[in-house]
Amino acid sequence: MNRKAHWERIYKDKLPTEVSWYQTEPELSLALIGRTGVGPTAPVIDVGGGASVLVDRLLAAGFANLAVLDISGSAIEHARTRLGQLADRVEWYEADVTAFAPPHPFQLWHDRAVFHFLTDKEDRKRYVGTLKEALVPDGHVIIAAFAIGGPRKCSGLEIVQYDAARLCEELGGEFELLEAHDEMHITPGHAEQKFSFFRLMRKGR
Ligand SMILES: C[S@@+](CC[C@H](N)C(=O)[O-])C[C@H]1O[C@@H](n2cnc3c(N)ncnc32)[C@H](O)[C@@H]1O
């Protein structure tokens, strides 16, 4: 099954609250976004945002230039339905991040549990290419992935586990790591999943 078909099936078979990565509150993401210091007019993109409520919380915090990208149209539909009229304030992109042409620059790139699915080196290169095309100089990056010693699979797919060194090697020398944190995520089925969150900044050009 191809990548898009896989994710469309997941979001058709399960409620957003039933998927293993579901969070009632994306607390660490919000804390890290806060620490970037970006203001409410900053263009922000949640890559592989799925049906996450991060976009709801950022709208509530006053962010006015939000974008959500996901390969699954069903995931986006869940989020849009939940938001109702507020959804019109968000840019929605149904796209594969490895083949996405950013329509405008972003100041902040957030990705929780998407990059780690790219087990193919060429896909990771394409992801980093999209990131570099999308992000302004001095832009901020937050990436969360399964930690070393965490799960080996997610949603039935192989993943790559990350620590700071491995992530920095993949992203290349243009990005400076500012902080890293581990978080034990508890799935709706009460399983523990060790994540690592990384906050980086692009070195100004
Ligand atoms: C594990 S879920 C995480 C969702 C969300 N970030 C969260 O924290 O709740 C991974 C998400 O990435 C999306 N995804 C997977 N591969 C992708 C790709 N190549 N391009 C864009 N989205 C992708 C999936 O549809 C899914 O919504």
Short mmCIF file of C-alpha atoms and ligand atoms in Angstrom, two decimals:
data_model
loop_
_atom_site.label_atom_id
_atom_site.label_comp_id
_atom_site.label_asym_id
_atom_site.label_seq_id
_atom_site.Cartn_x
_atom_site.Cartn_y
_atom_site.Cartn_z
CA MET A 1 0.00 0.00 0.00
CA ASN A 2 1.36 3.42 -0.78
CA ARG A 3 2.01 6.03 1.87
CA LYS A 4 -1.07 8.14 1.21
CA ALA A 5 -3.42 5.15 1.08
CA HIS A 6 -1.99 3.91 4.39
CA TRP A 7 -2.73 7.18 6.18
CA GLU A 8 -6.14 7.69 4.59
CA ARG A 9 -7.13 4.23 5.84
CA ILE A 10 -5.88 4.96 9.36
CA TYR A 11 -7.97 8.12 9.63
CA LYS A 12 -11.03 6.45 8.11
CA ASP A 13 -10.81 3.40 10.41
CA LYS A 14 -10.13 5.23 13.66
CA LEU A 15 -11.34 8.29 15.49
CA PRO A 16 -8.69 10.99 16.05
CA THR A 17 -8.93 10.20 19.78
CA GLU A 18 -8.16 6.51 19.16
CA VAL A 19 -4.84 6.79 17.31
CA SER A 20 -1.76 5.95 19.38
CA TRP A 21 -0.24 9.43 18.98
CA TYR A 22 -3.36 11.24 20.25
CA GLN A 23 -2.74 13.95 22.84
CA THR A 24 -5.46 15.90 24.65
CA GLU A 25 -2.99 18.76 25.06
CA PRO A 26 0.20 19.16 23.03
CA GLU A 27 1.89 20.74 26.06
CA LEU A 28 5.55 20.30 25.17
CA SER A 29 4.98 21.50 21.59
CA LEU A 30 3.25 24.62 22.93
CA ALA A 31 6.01 25.25 25.46
CA LEU A 32 8.70 24.92 22.79
CA ILE A 33 6.78 27.14 20.37
CA GLY A 34 6.51 29.70 23.16
CA ARG A 35 10.25 29.57 23.73
CA THR A 36 11.00 30.37 20.09
CA GLY A 37 9.65 33.84 20.84
CA VAL A 38 7.80 34.03 17.51
CA GLY A 39 4.92 36.48 17.60
CA PRO A 40 1.28 35.79 16.72
CA THR A 41 1.65 37.09 13.16
CA ALA A 42 4.51 34.68 12.37
CA PRO A 43 3.69 32.16 9.63
CA VAL A 44 3.74 28.75 11.31
CA ILE A 45 3.34 25.33 9.68
CA ASP A 46 2.46 22.09 11.44
CA VAL A 47 3.88 19.41 9.16
CA GLY A 48 2.01 16.12 9.34
CA GLY A 49 -0.35 17.85 11.73
CA GLY A 50 -2.98 15.16 11.21
CA ALA A 51 -6.00 15.74 13.43
CA SER A 52 -3.88 17.22 16.24
CA VAL A 53 -5.42 19.99 18.35
CA LEU A 54 -2.17 21.99 18.18
CA VAL A 55 -3.77 24.22 15.54
CA ASP A 56 -6.79 24.84 17.82
CA ARG A 57 -4.52 25.85 20.68
CA LEU A 58 -2.41 28.14 18.49
CA LEU A 59 -5.55 29.82 17.11
CA ALA A 60 -6.75 30.32 20.67
CA ALA A 61 -3.35 31.84 21.53
CA GLY A 62 -3.89 34.39 18.76
CA PHE A 63 -1.71 32.98 15.99
CA ALA A 64 -3.08 34.40 12.78
CA ASN A 65 -0.95 32.78 10.05
CA LEU A 66 -1.23 29.07 10.61
CA ALA A 67 -0.83 26.26 8.11
CA VAL A 68 -1.37 22.53 8.53
CA LEU A 69 0.04 20.05 6.05
CA ASP A 70 -0.85 16.37 5.98
CA ILE A 71 -0.70 13.59 3.44
CA SER A 72 -4.17 12.47 4.53
CA GLY A 73 -7.21 14.42 3.41
CA SER A 74 -9.29 12.51 5.99
CA ALA A 75 -7.04 13.77 8.81
CA ILE A 76 -7.43 17.33 7.57
CA GLU A 77 -11.18 16.86 7.31
CA HIS A 78 -11.33 15.74 10.98
CA ALA A 79 -9.45 18.86 12.05
CA ARG A 80 -11.49 21.18 9.85
CA THR A 81 -14.80 19.75 11.08
CA ARG A 82 -13.72 20.10 14.69
CA LEU A 83 -12.72 23.73 14.14
CA GLY A 84 -15.87 24.70 12.25
CA GLN A 85 -15.71 28.29 10.97
CA LEU A 86 -12.30 28.80 12.60
CA ALA A 87 -10.90 26.40 10.00
CA ASP A 88 -11.22 29.16 7.40
CA ARG A 89 -8.45 31.04 9.21
CA VAL A 90 -5.96 28.23 8.53
CA GLU A 91 -4.13 27.22 5.34
CA TRP A 92 -4.62 23.48 4.74
CA TYR A 93 -2.30 21.49 2.49
CA GLU A 94 -3.05 17.89 1.58
CA ALA A 95 0.44 16.91 0.46
CA ASP A 96 3.41 14.65 1.02
CA VAL A 97 6.05 16.76 2.77
CA THR A 98 8.77 15.15 0.65
CA ALA A 99 7.17 16.60 -2.50
CA PHE A 100 5.73 19.84 -1.16
CA ALA A 101 6.45 23.21 -2.76
CA PRO A 102 5.97 25.81 0.01
CA PRO A 103 3.77 28.64 -1.30
CA HIS A 104 5.41 31.20 0.97
CA PRO A 105 8.07 31.35 3.68
CA PHE A 106 7.43 30.18 7.24
CA GLN A 107 9.03 31.34 10.46
CA LEU A 108 8.32 28.16 12.38
CA TRP A 109 8.19 24.53 11.28
CA HIS A 110 6.63 22.03 13.71
CA ASP A 111 6.66 18.28 13.15
CA ARG A 112 5.58 15.75 15.75
CA ALA A 113 6.12 12.18 14.60
CA VAL A 114 6.43 12.62 10.84
CA PHE A 115 10.13 12.83 9.98
CA HIS A 116 10.72 9.58 11.87
CA PHE A 117 8.65 7.68 9.27
CA LEU A 118 11.18 8.48 6.57
CA THR A 119 13.29 5.36 6.56
CA ASP A 120 14.61 6.01 3.06
CA LYS A 121 17.63 8.31 2.85
CA GLU A 122 16.39 9.98 -0.34
CA ASP A 123 13.05 10.79 1.35
CA ARG A 124 14.89 12.35 4.28
CA LYS A 125 16.90 14.47 1.84
CA ARG A 126 13.70 15.60 0.15
CA TYR A 127 12.16 16.45 3.54
CA VAL A 128 15.20 18.57 4.46
CA GLY A 129 14.98 20.19 1.02
CA THR A 130 11.35 21.17 1.65
CA LEU A 131 12.27 22.43 5.12
CA LYS A 132 15.05 24.62 3.72
CA GLU A 133 12.81 25.95 0.98
CA ALA A 134 10.05 26.74 3.47
CA LEU A 135 11.97 28.30 6.31
CA VAL A 136 13.18 31.89 6.52
CA PRO A 137 16.77 32.58 7.62
CA ASP A 138 16.74 32.58 11.44
CA GLY A 139 13.59 30.42 11.27
CA HIS A 140 12.68 27.94 14.01
CA VAL A 141 12.28 24.17 13.81
CA ILE A 142 10.64 21.84 16.30
CA ILE A 143 10.82 18.15 15.52
CA ALA A 144 9.60 15.34 17.75
CA ALA A 145 10.44 11.72 16.98
CA PHE A 146 10.56 8.40 18.75
CA ALA A 147 13.62 8.43 21.00
CA ILE A 148 16.47 5.95 21.00
CA GLY A 149 15.10 3.04 23.02
CA GLY A 150 11.51 4.04 22.17
CA PRO A 151 9.13 2.18 19.87
CA ARG A 152 10.47 0.71 16.63
CA LYS A 153 7.20 1.05 14.77
CA CYS A 154 4.30 3.48 14.63
CA SER A 155 1.00 2.81 12.97
CA GLY A 156 2.44 -0.49 11.70
CA LEU A 157 5.26 1.29 9.86
CA GLU A 158 9.00 1.11 10.52
CA ILE A 159 10.46 4.31 11.92
CA VAL A 160 13.91 5.77 12.62
CA GLN A 161 14.65 6.62 16.26
CA TYR A 162 16.43 9.91 16.92
CA ASP A 163 18.75 11.50 19.39
CA ALA A 164 20.15 15.00 18.93
CA ALA A 165 23.30 13.87 17.13
CA ARG A 166 21.39 11.77 14.60
CA LEU A 167 18.85 14.50 13.91
CA CYS A 168 21.52 17.20 13.50
CA GLU A 169 23.40 14.96 11.08
CA GLU A 170 20.26 14.55 8.96
CA LEU A 171 19.40 18.25 8.97
CA GLY A 172 22.94 19.41 8.20
CA GLY A 173 25.09 22.25 9.43
CA GLU A 174 22.58 25.03 8.71
CA PHE A 175 20.64 24.24 11.87
CA GLU A 176 21.71 24.84 15.46
CA LEU A 177 20.22 22.70 18.21
CA LEU A 178 18.92 24.86 21.05
CA GLU A 179 17.25 22.30 23.27
CA ALA A 180 16.21 18.66 23.47
CA HIS A 181 13.72 16.99 25.80
CA ASP A 182 12.41 13.48 26.26
CA GLU A 183 8.73 12.89 26.85
CA MET A 184 6.94 9.70 27.78
CA HIS A 185 3.74 9.73 25.74
CA ILE A 186 0.91 7.56 27.03
CA THR A 187 -1.22 6.22 24.21
CA PRO A 188 -5.03 5.95 24.47
CA GLY A 189 -4.37 2.21 25.01
CA HIS A 190 -2.14 3.10 28.01
CA ALA A 191 1.16 2.08 26.38
CA GLU A 192 4.30 4.15 26.98
CA GLN A 193 6.12 5.69 24.01
CA LYS A 194 9.37 7.54 24.50
CA PHE A 195 9.62 10.64 22.32
CA SER A 196 12.46 13.15 21.93
CA PHE A 197 11.63 16.75 21.09
CA PHE A 198 14.24 18.99 19.48
CA ARG A 199 14.17 22.76 19.04
CA LEU A 200 16.55 24.19 16.48
CA MET A 201 17.16 27.45 14.72
CA ARG A 202 18.36 28.04 11.22
CA LYS A 203 21.58 29.96 11.19
CA GLY A 204 20.95 33.27 9.42
CA ARG A 205 22.19 33.52 5.83
C1 LIG B 1 1.99 9.85 13.98
S1 LIG B 1 0.95 10.97 13.17
C2 LIG B 1 1.23 12.50 14.06
C3 LIG B 1 0.15 13.51 13.83
C4 LIG B 1 0.34 14.83 14.59
N1 LIG B 1 1.60 15.46 14.24
C5 LIG B 1 0.22 14.66 16.06
O1 LIG B 1 1.21 14.85 16.77
O2 LIG B 1 -0.89 14.32 16.51
C6 LIG B 1 1.80 11.23 11.65
C7 LIG B 1 1.06 12.14 10.70
O3 LIG B 1 1.88 12.44 9.59
C8 LIG B 1 1.15 12.28 8.40
N2 LIG B 1 2.15 11.90 7.40
C9 LIG B 1 2.82 10.73 7.31
N3 LIG B 1 3.72 10.77 6.31
C10 LIG B 1 3.60 12.00 5.75
C11 LIG B 1 4.25 12.65 4.67
N4 LIG B 1 5.20 12.03 3.96
N5 LIG B 1 3.88 13.92 4.36
C12 LIG B 1 2.91 14.54 5.08
N6 LIG B 1 2.28 13.98 6.11
C13 LIG B 1 2.61 12.73 6.45
C14 LIG B 1 0.10 11.25 8.70
O4 LIG B 1 -1.04 11.34 7.89
C15 LIG B 1 -0.21 11.56 10.16
O5 LIG B 1 -1.24 12.50 10.28
#
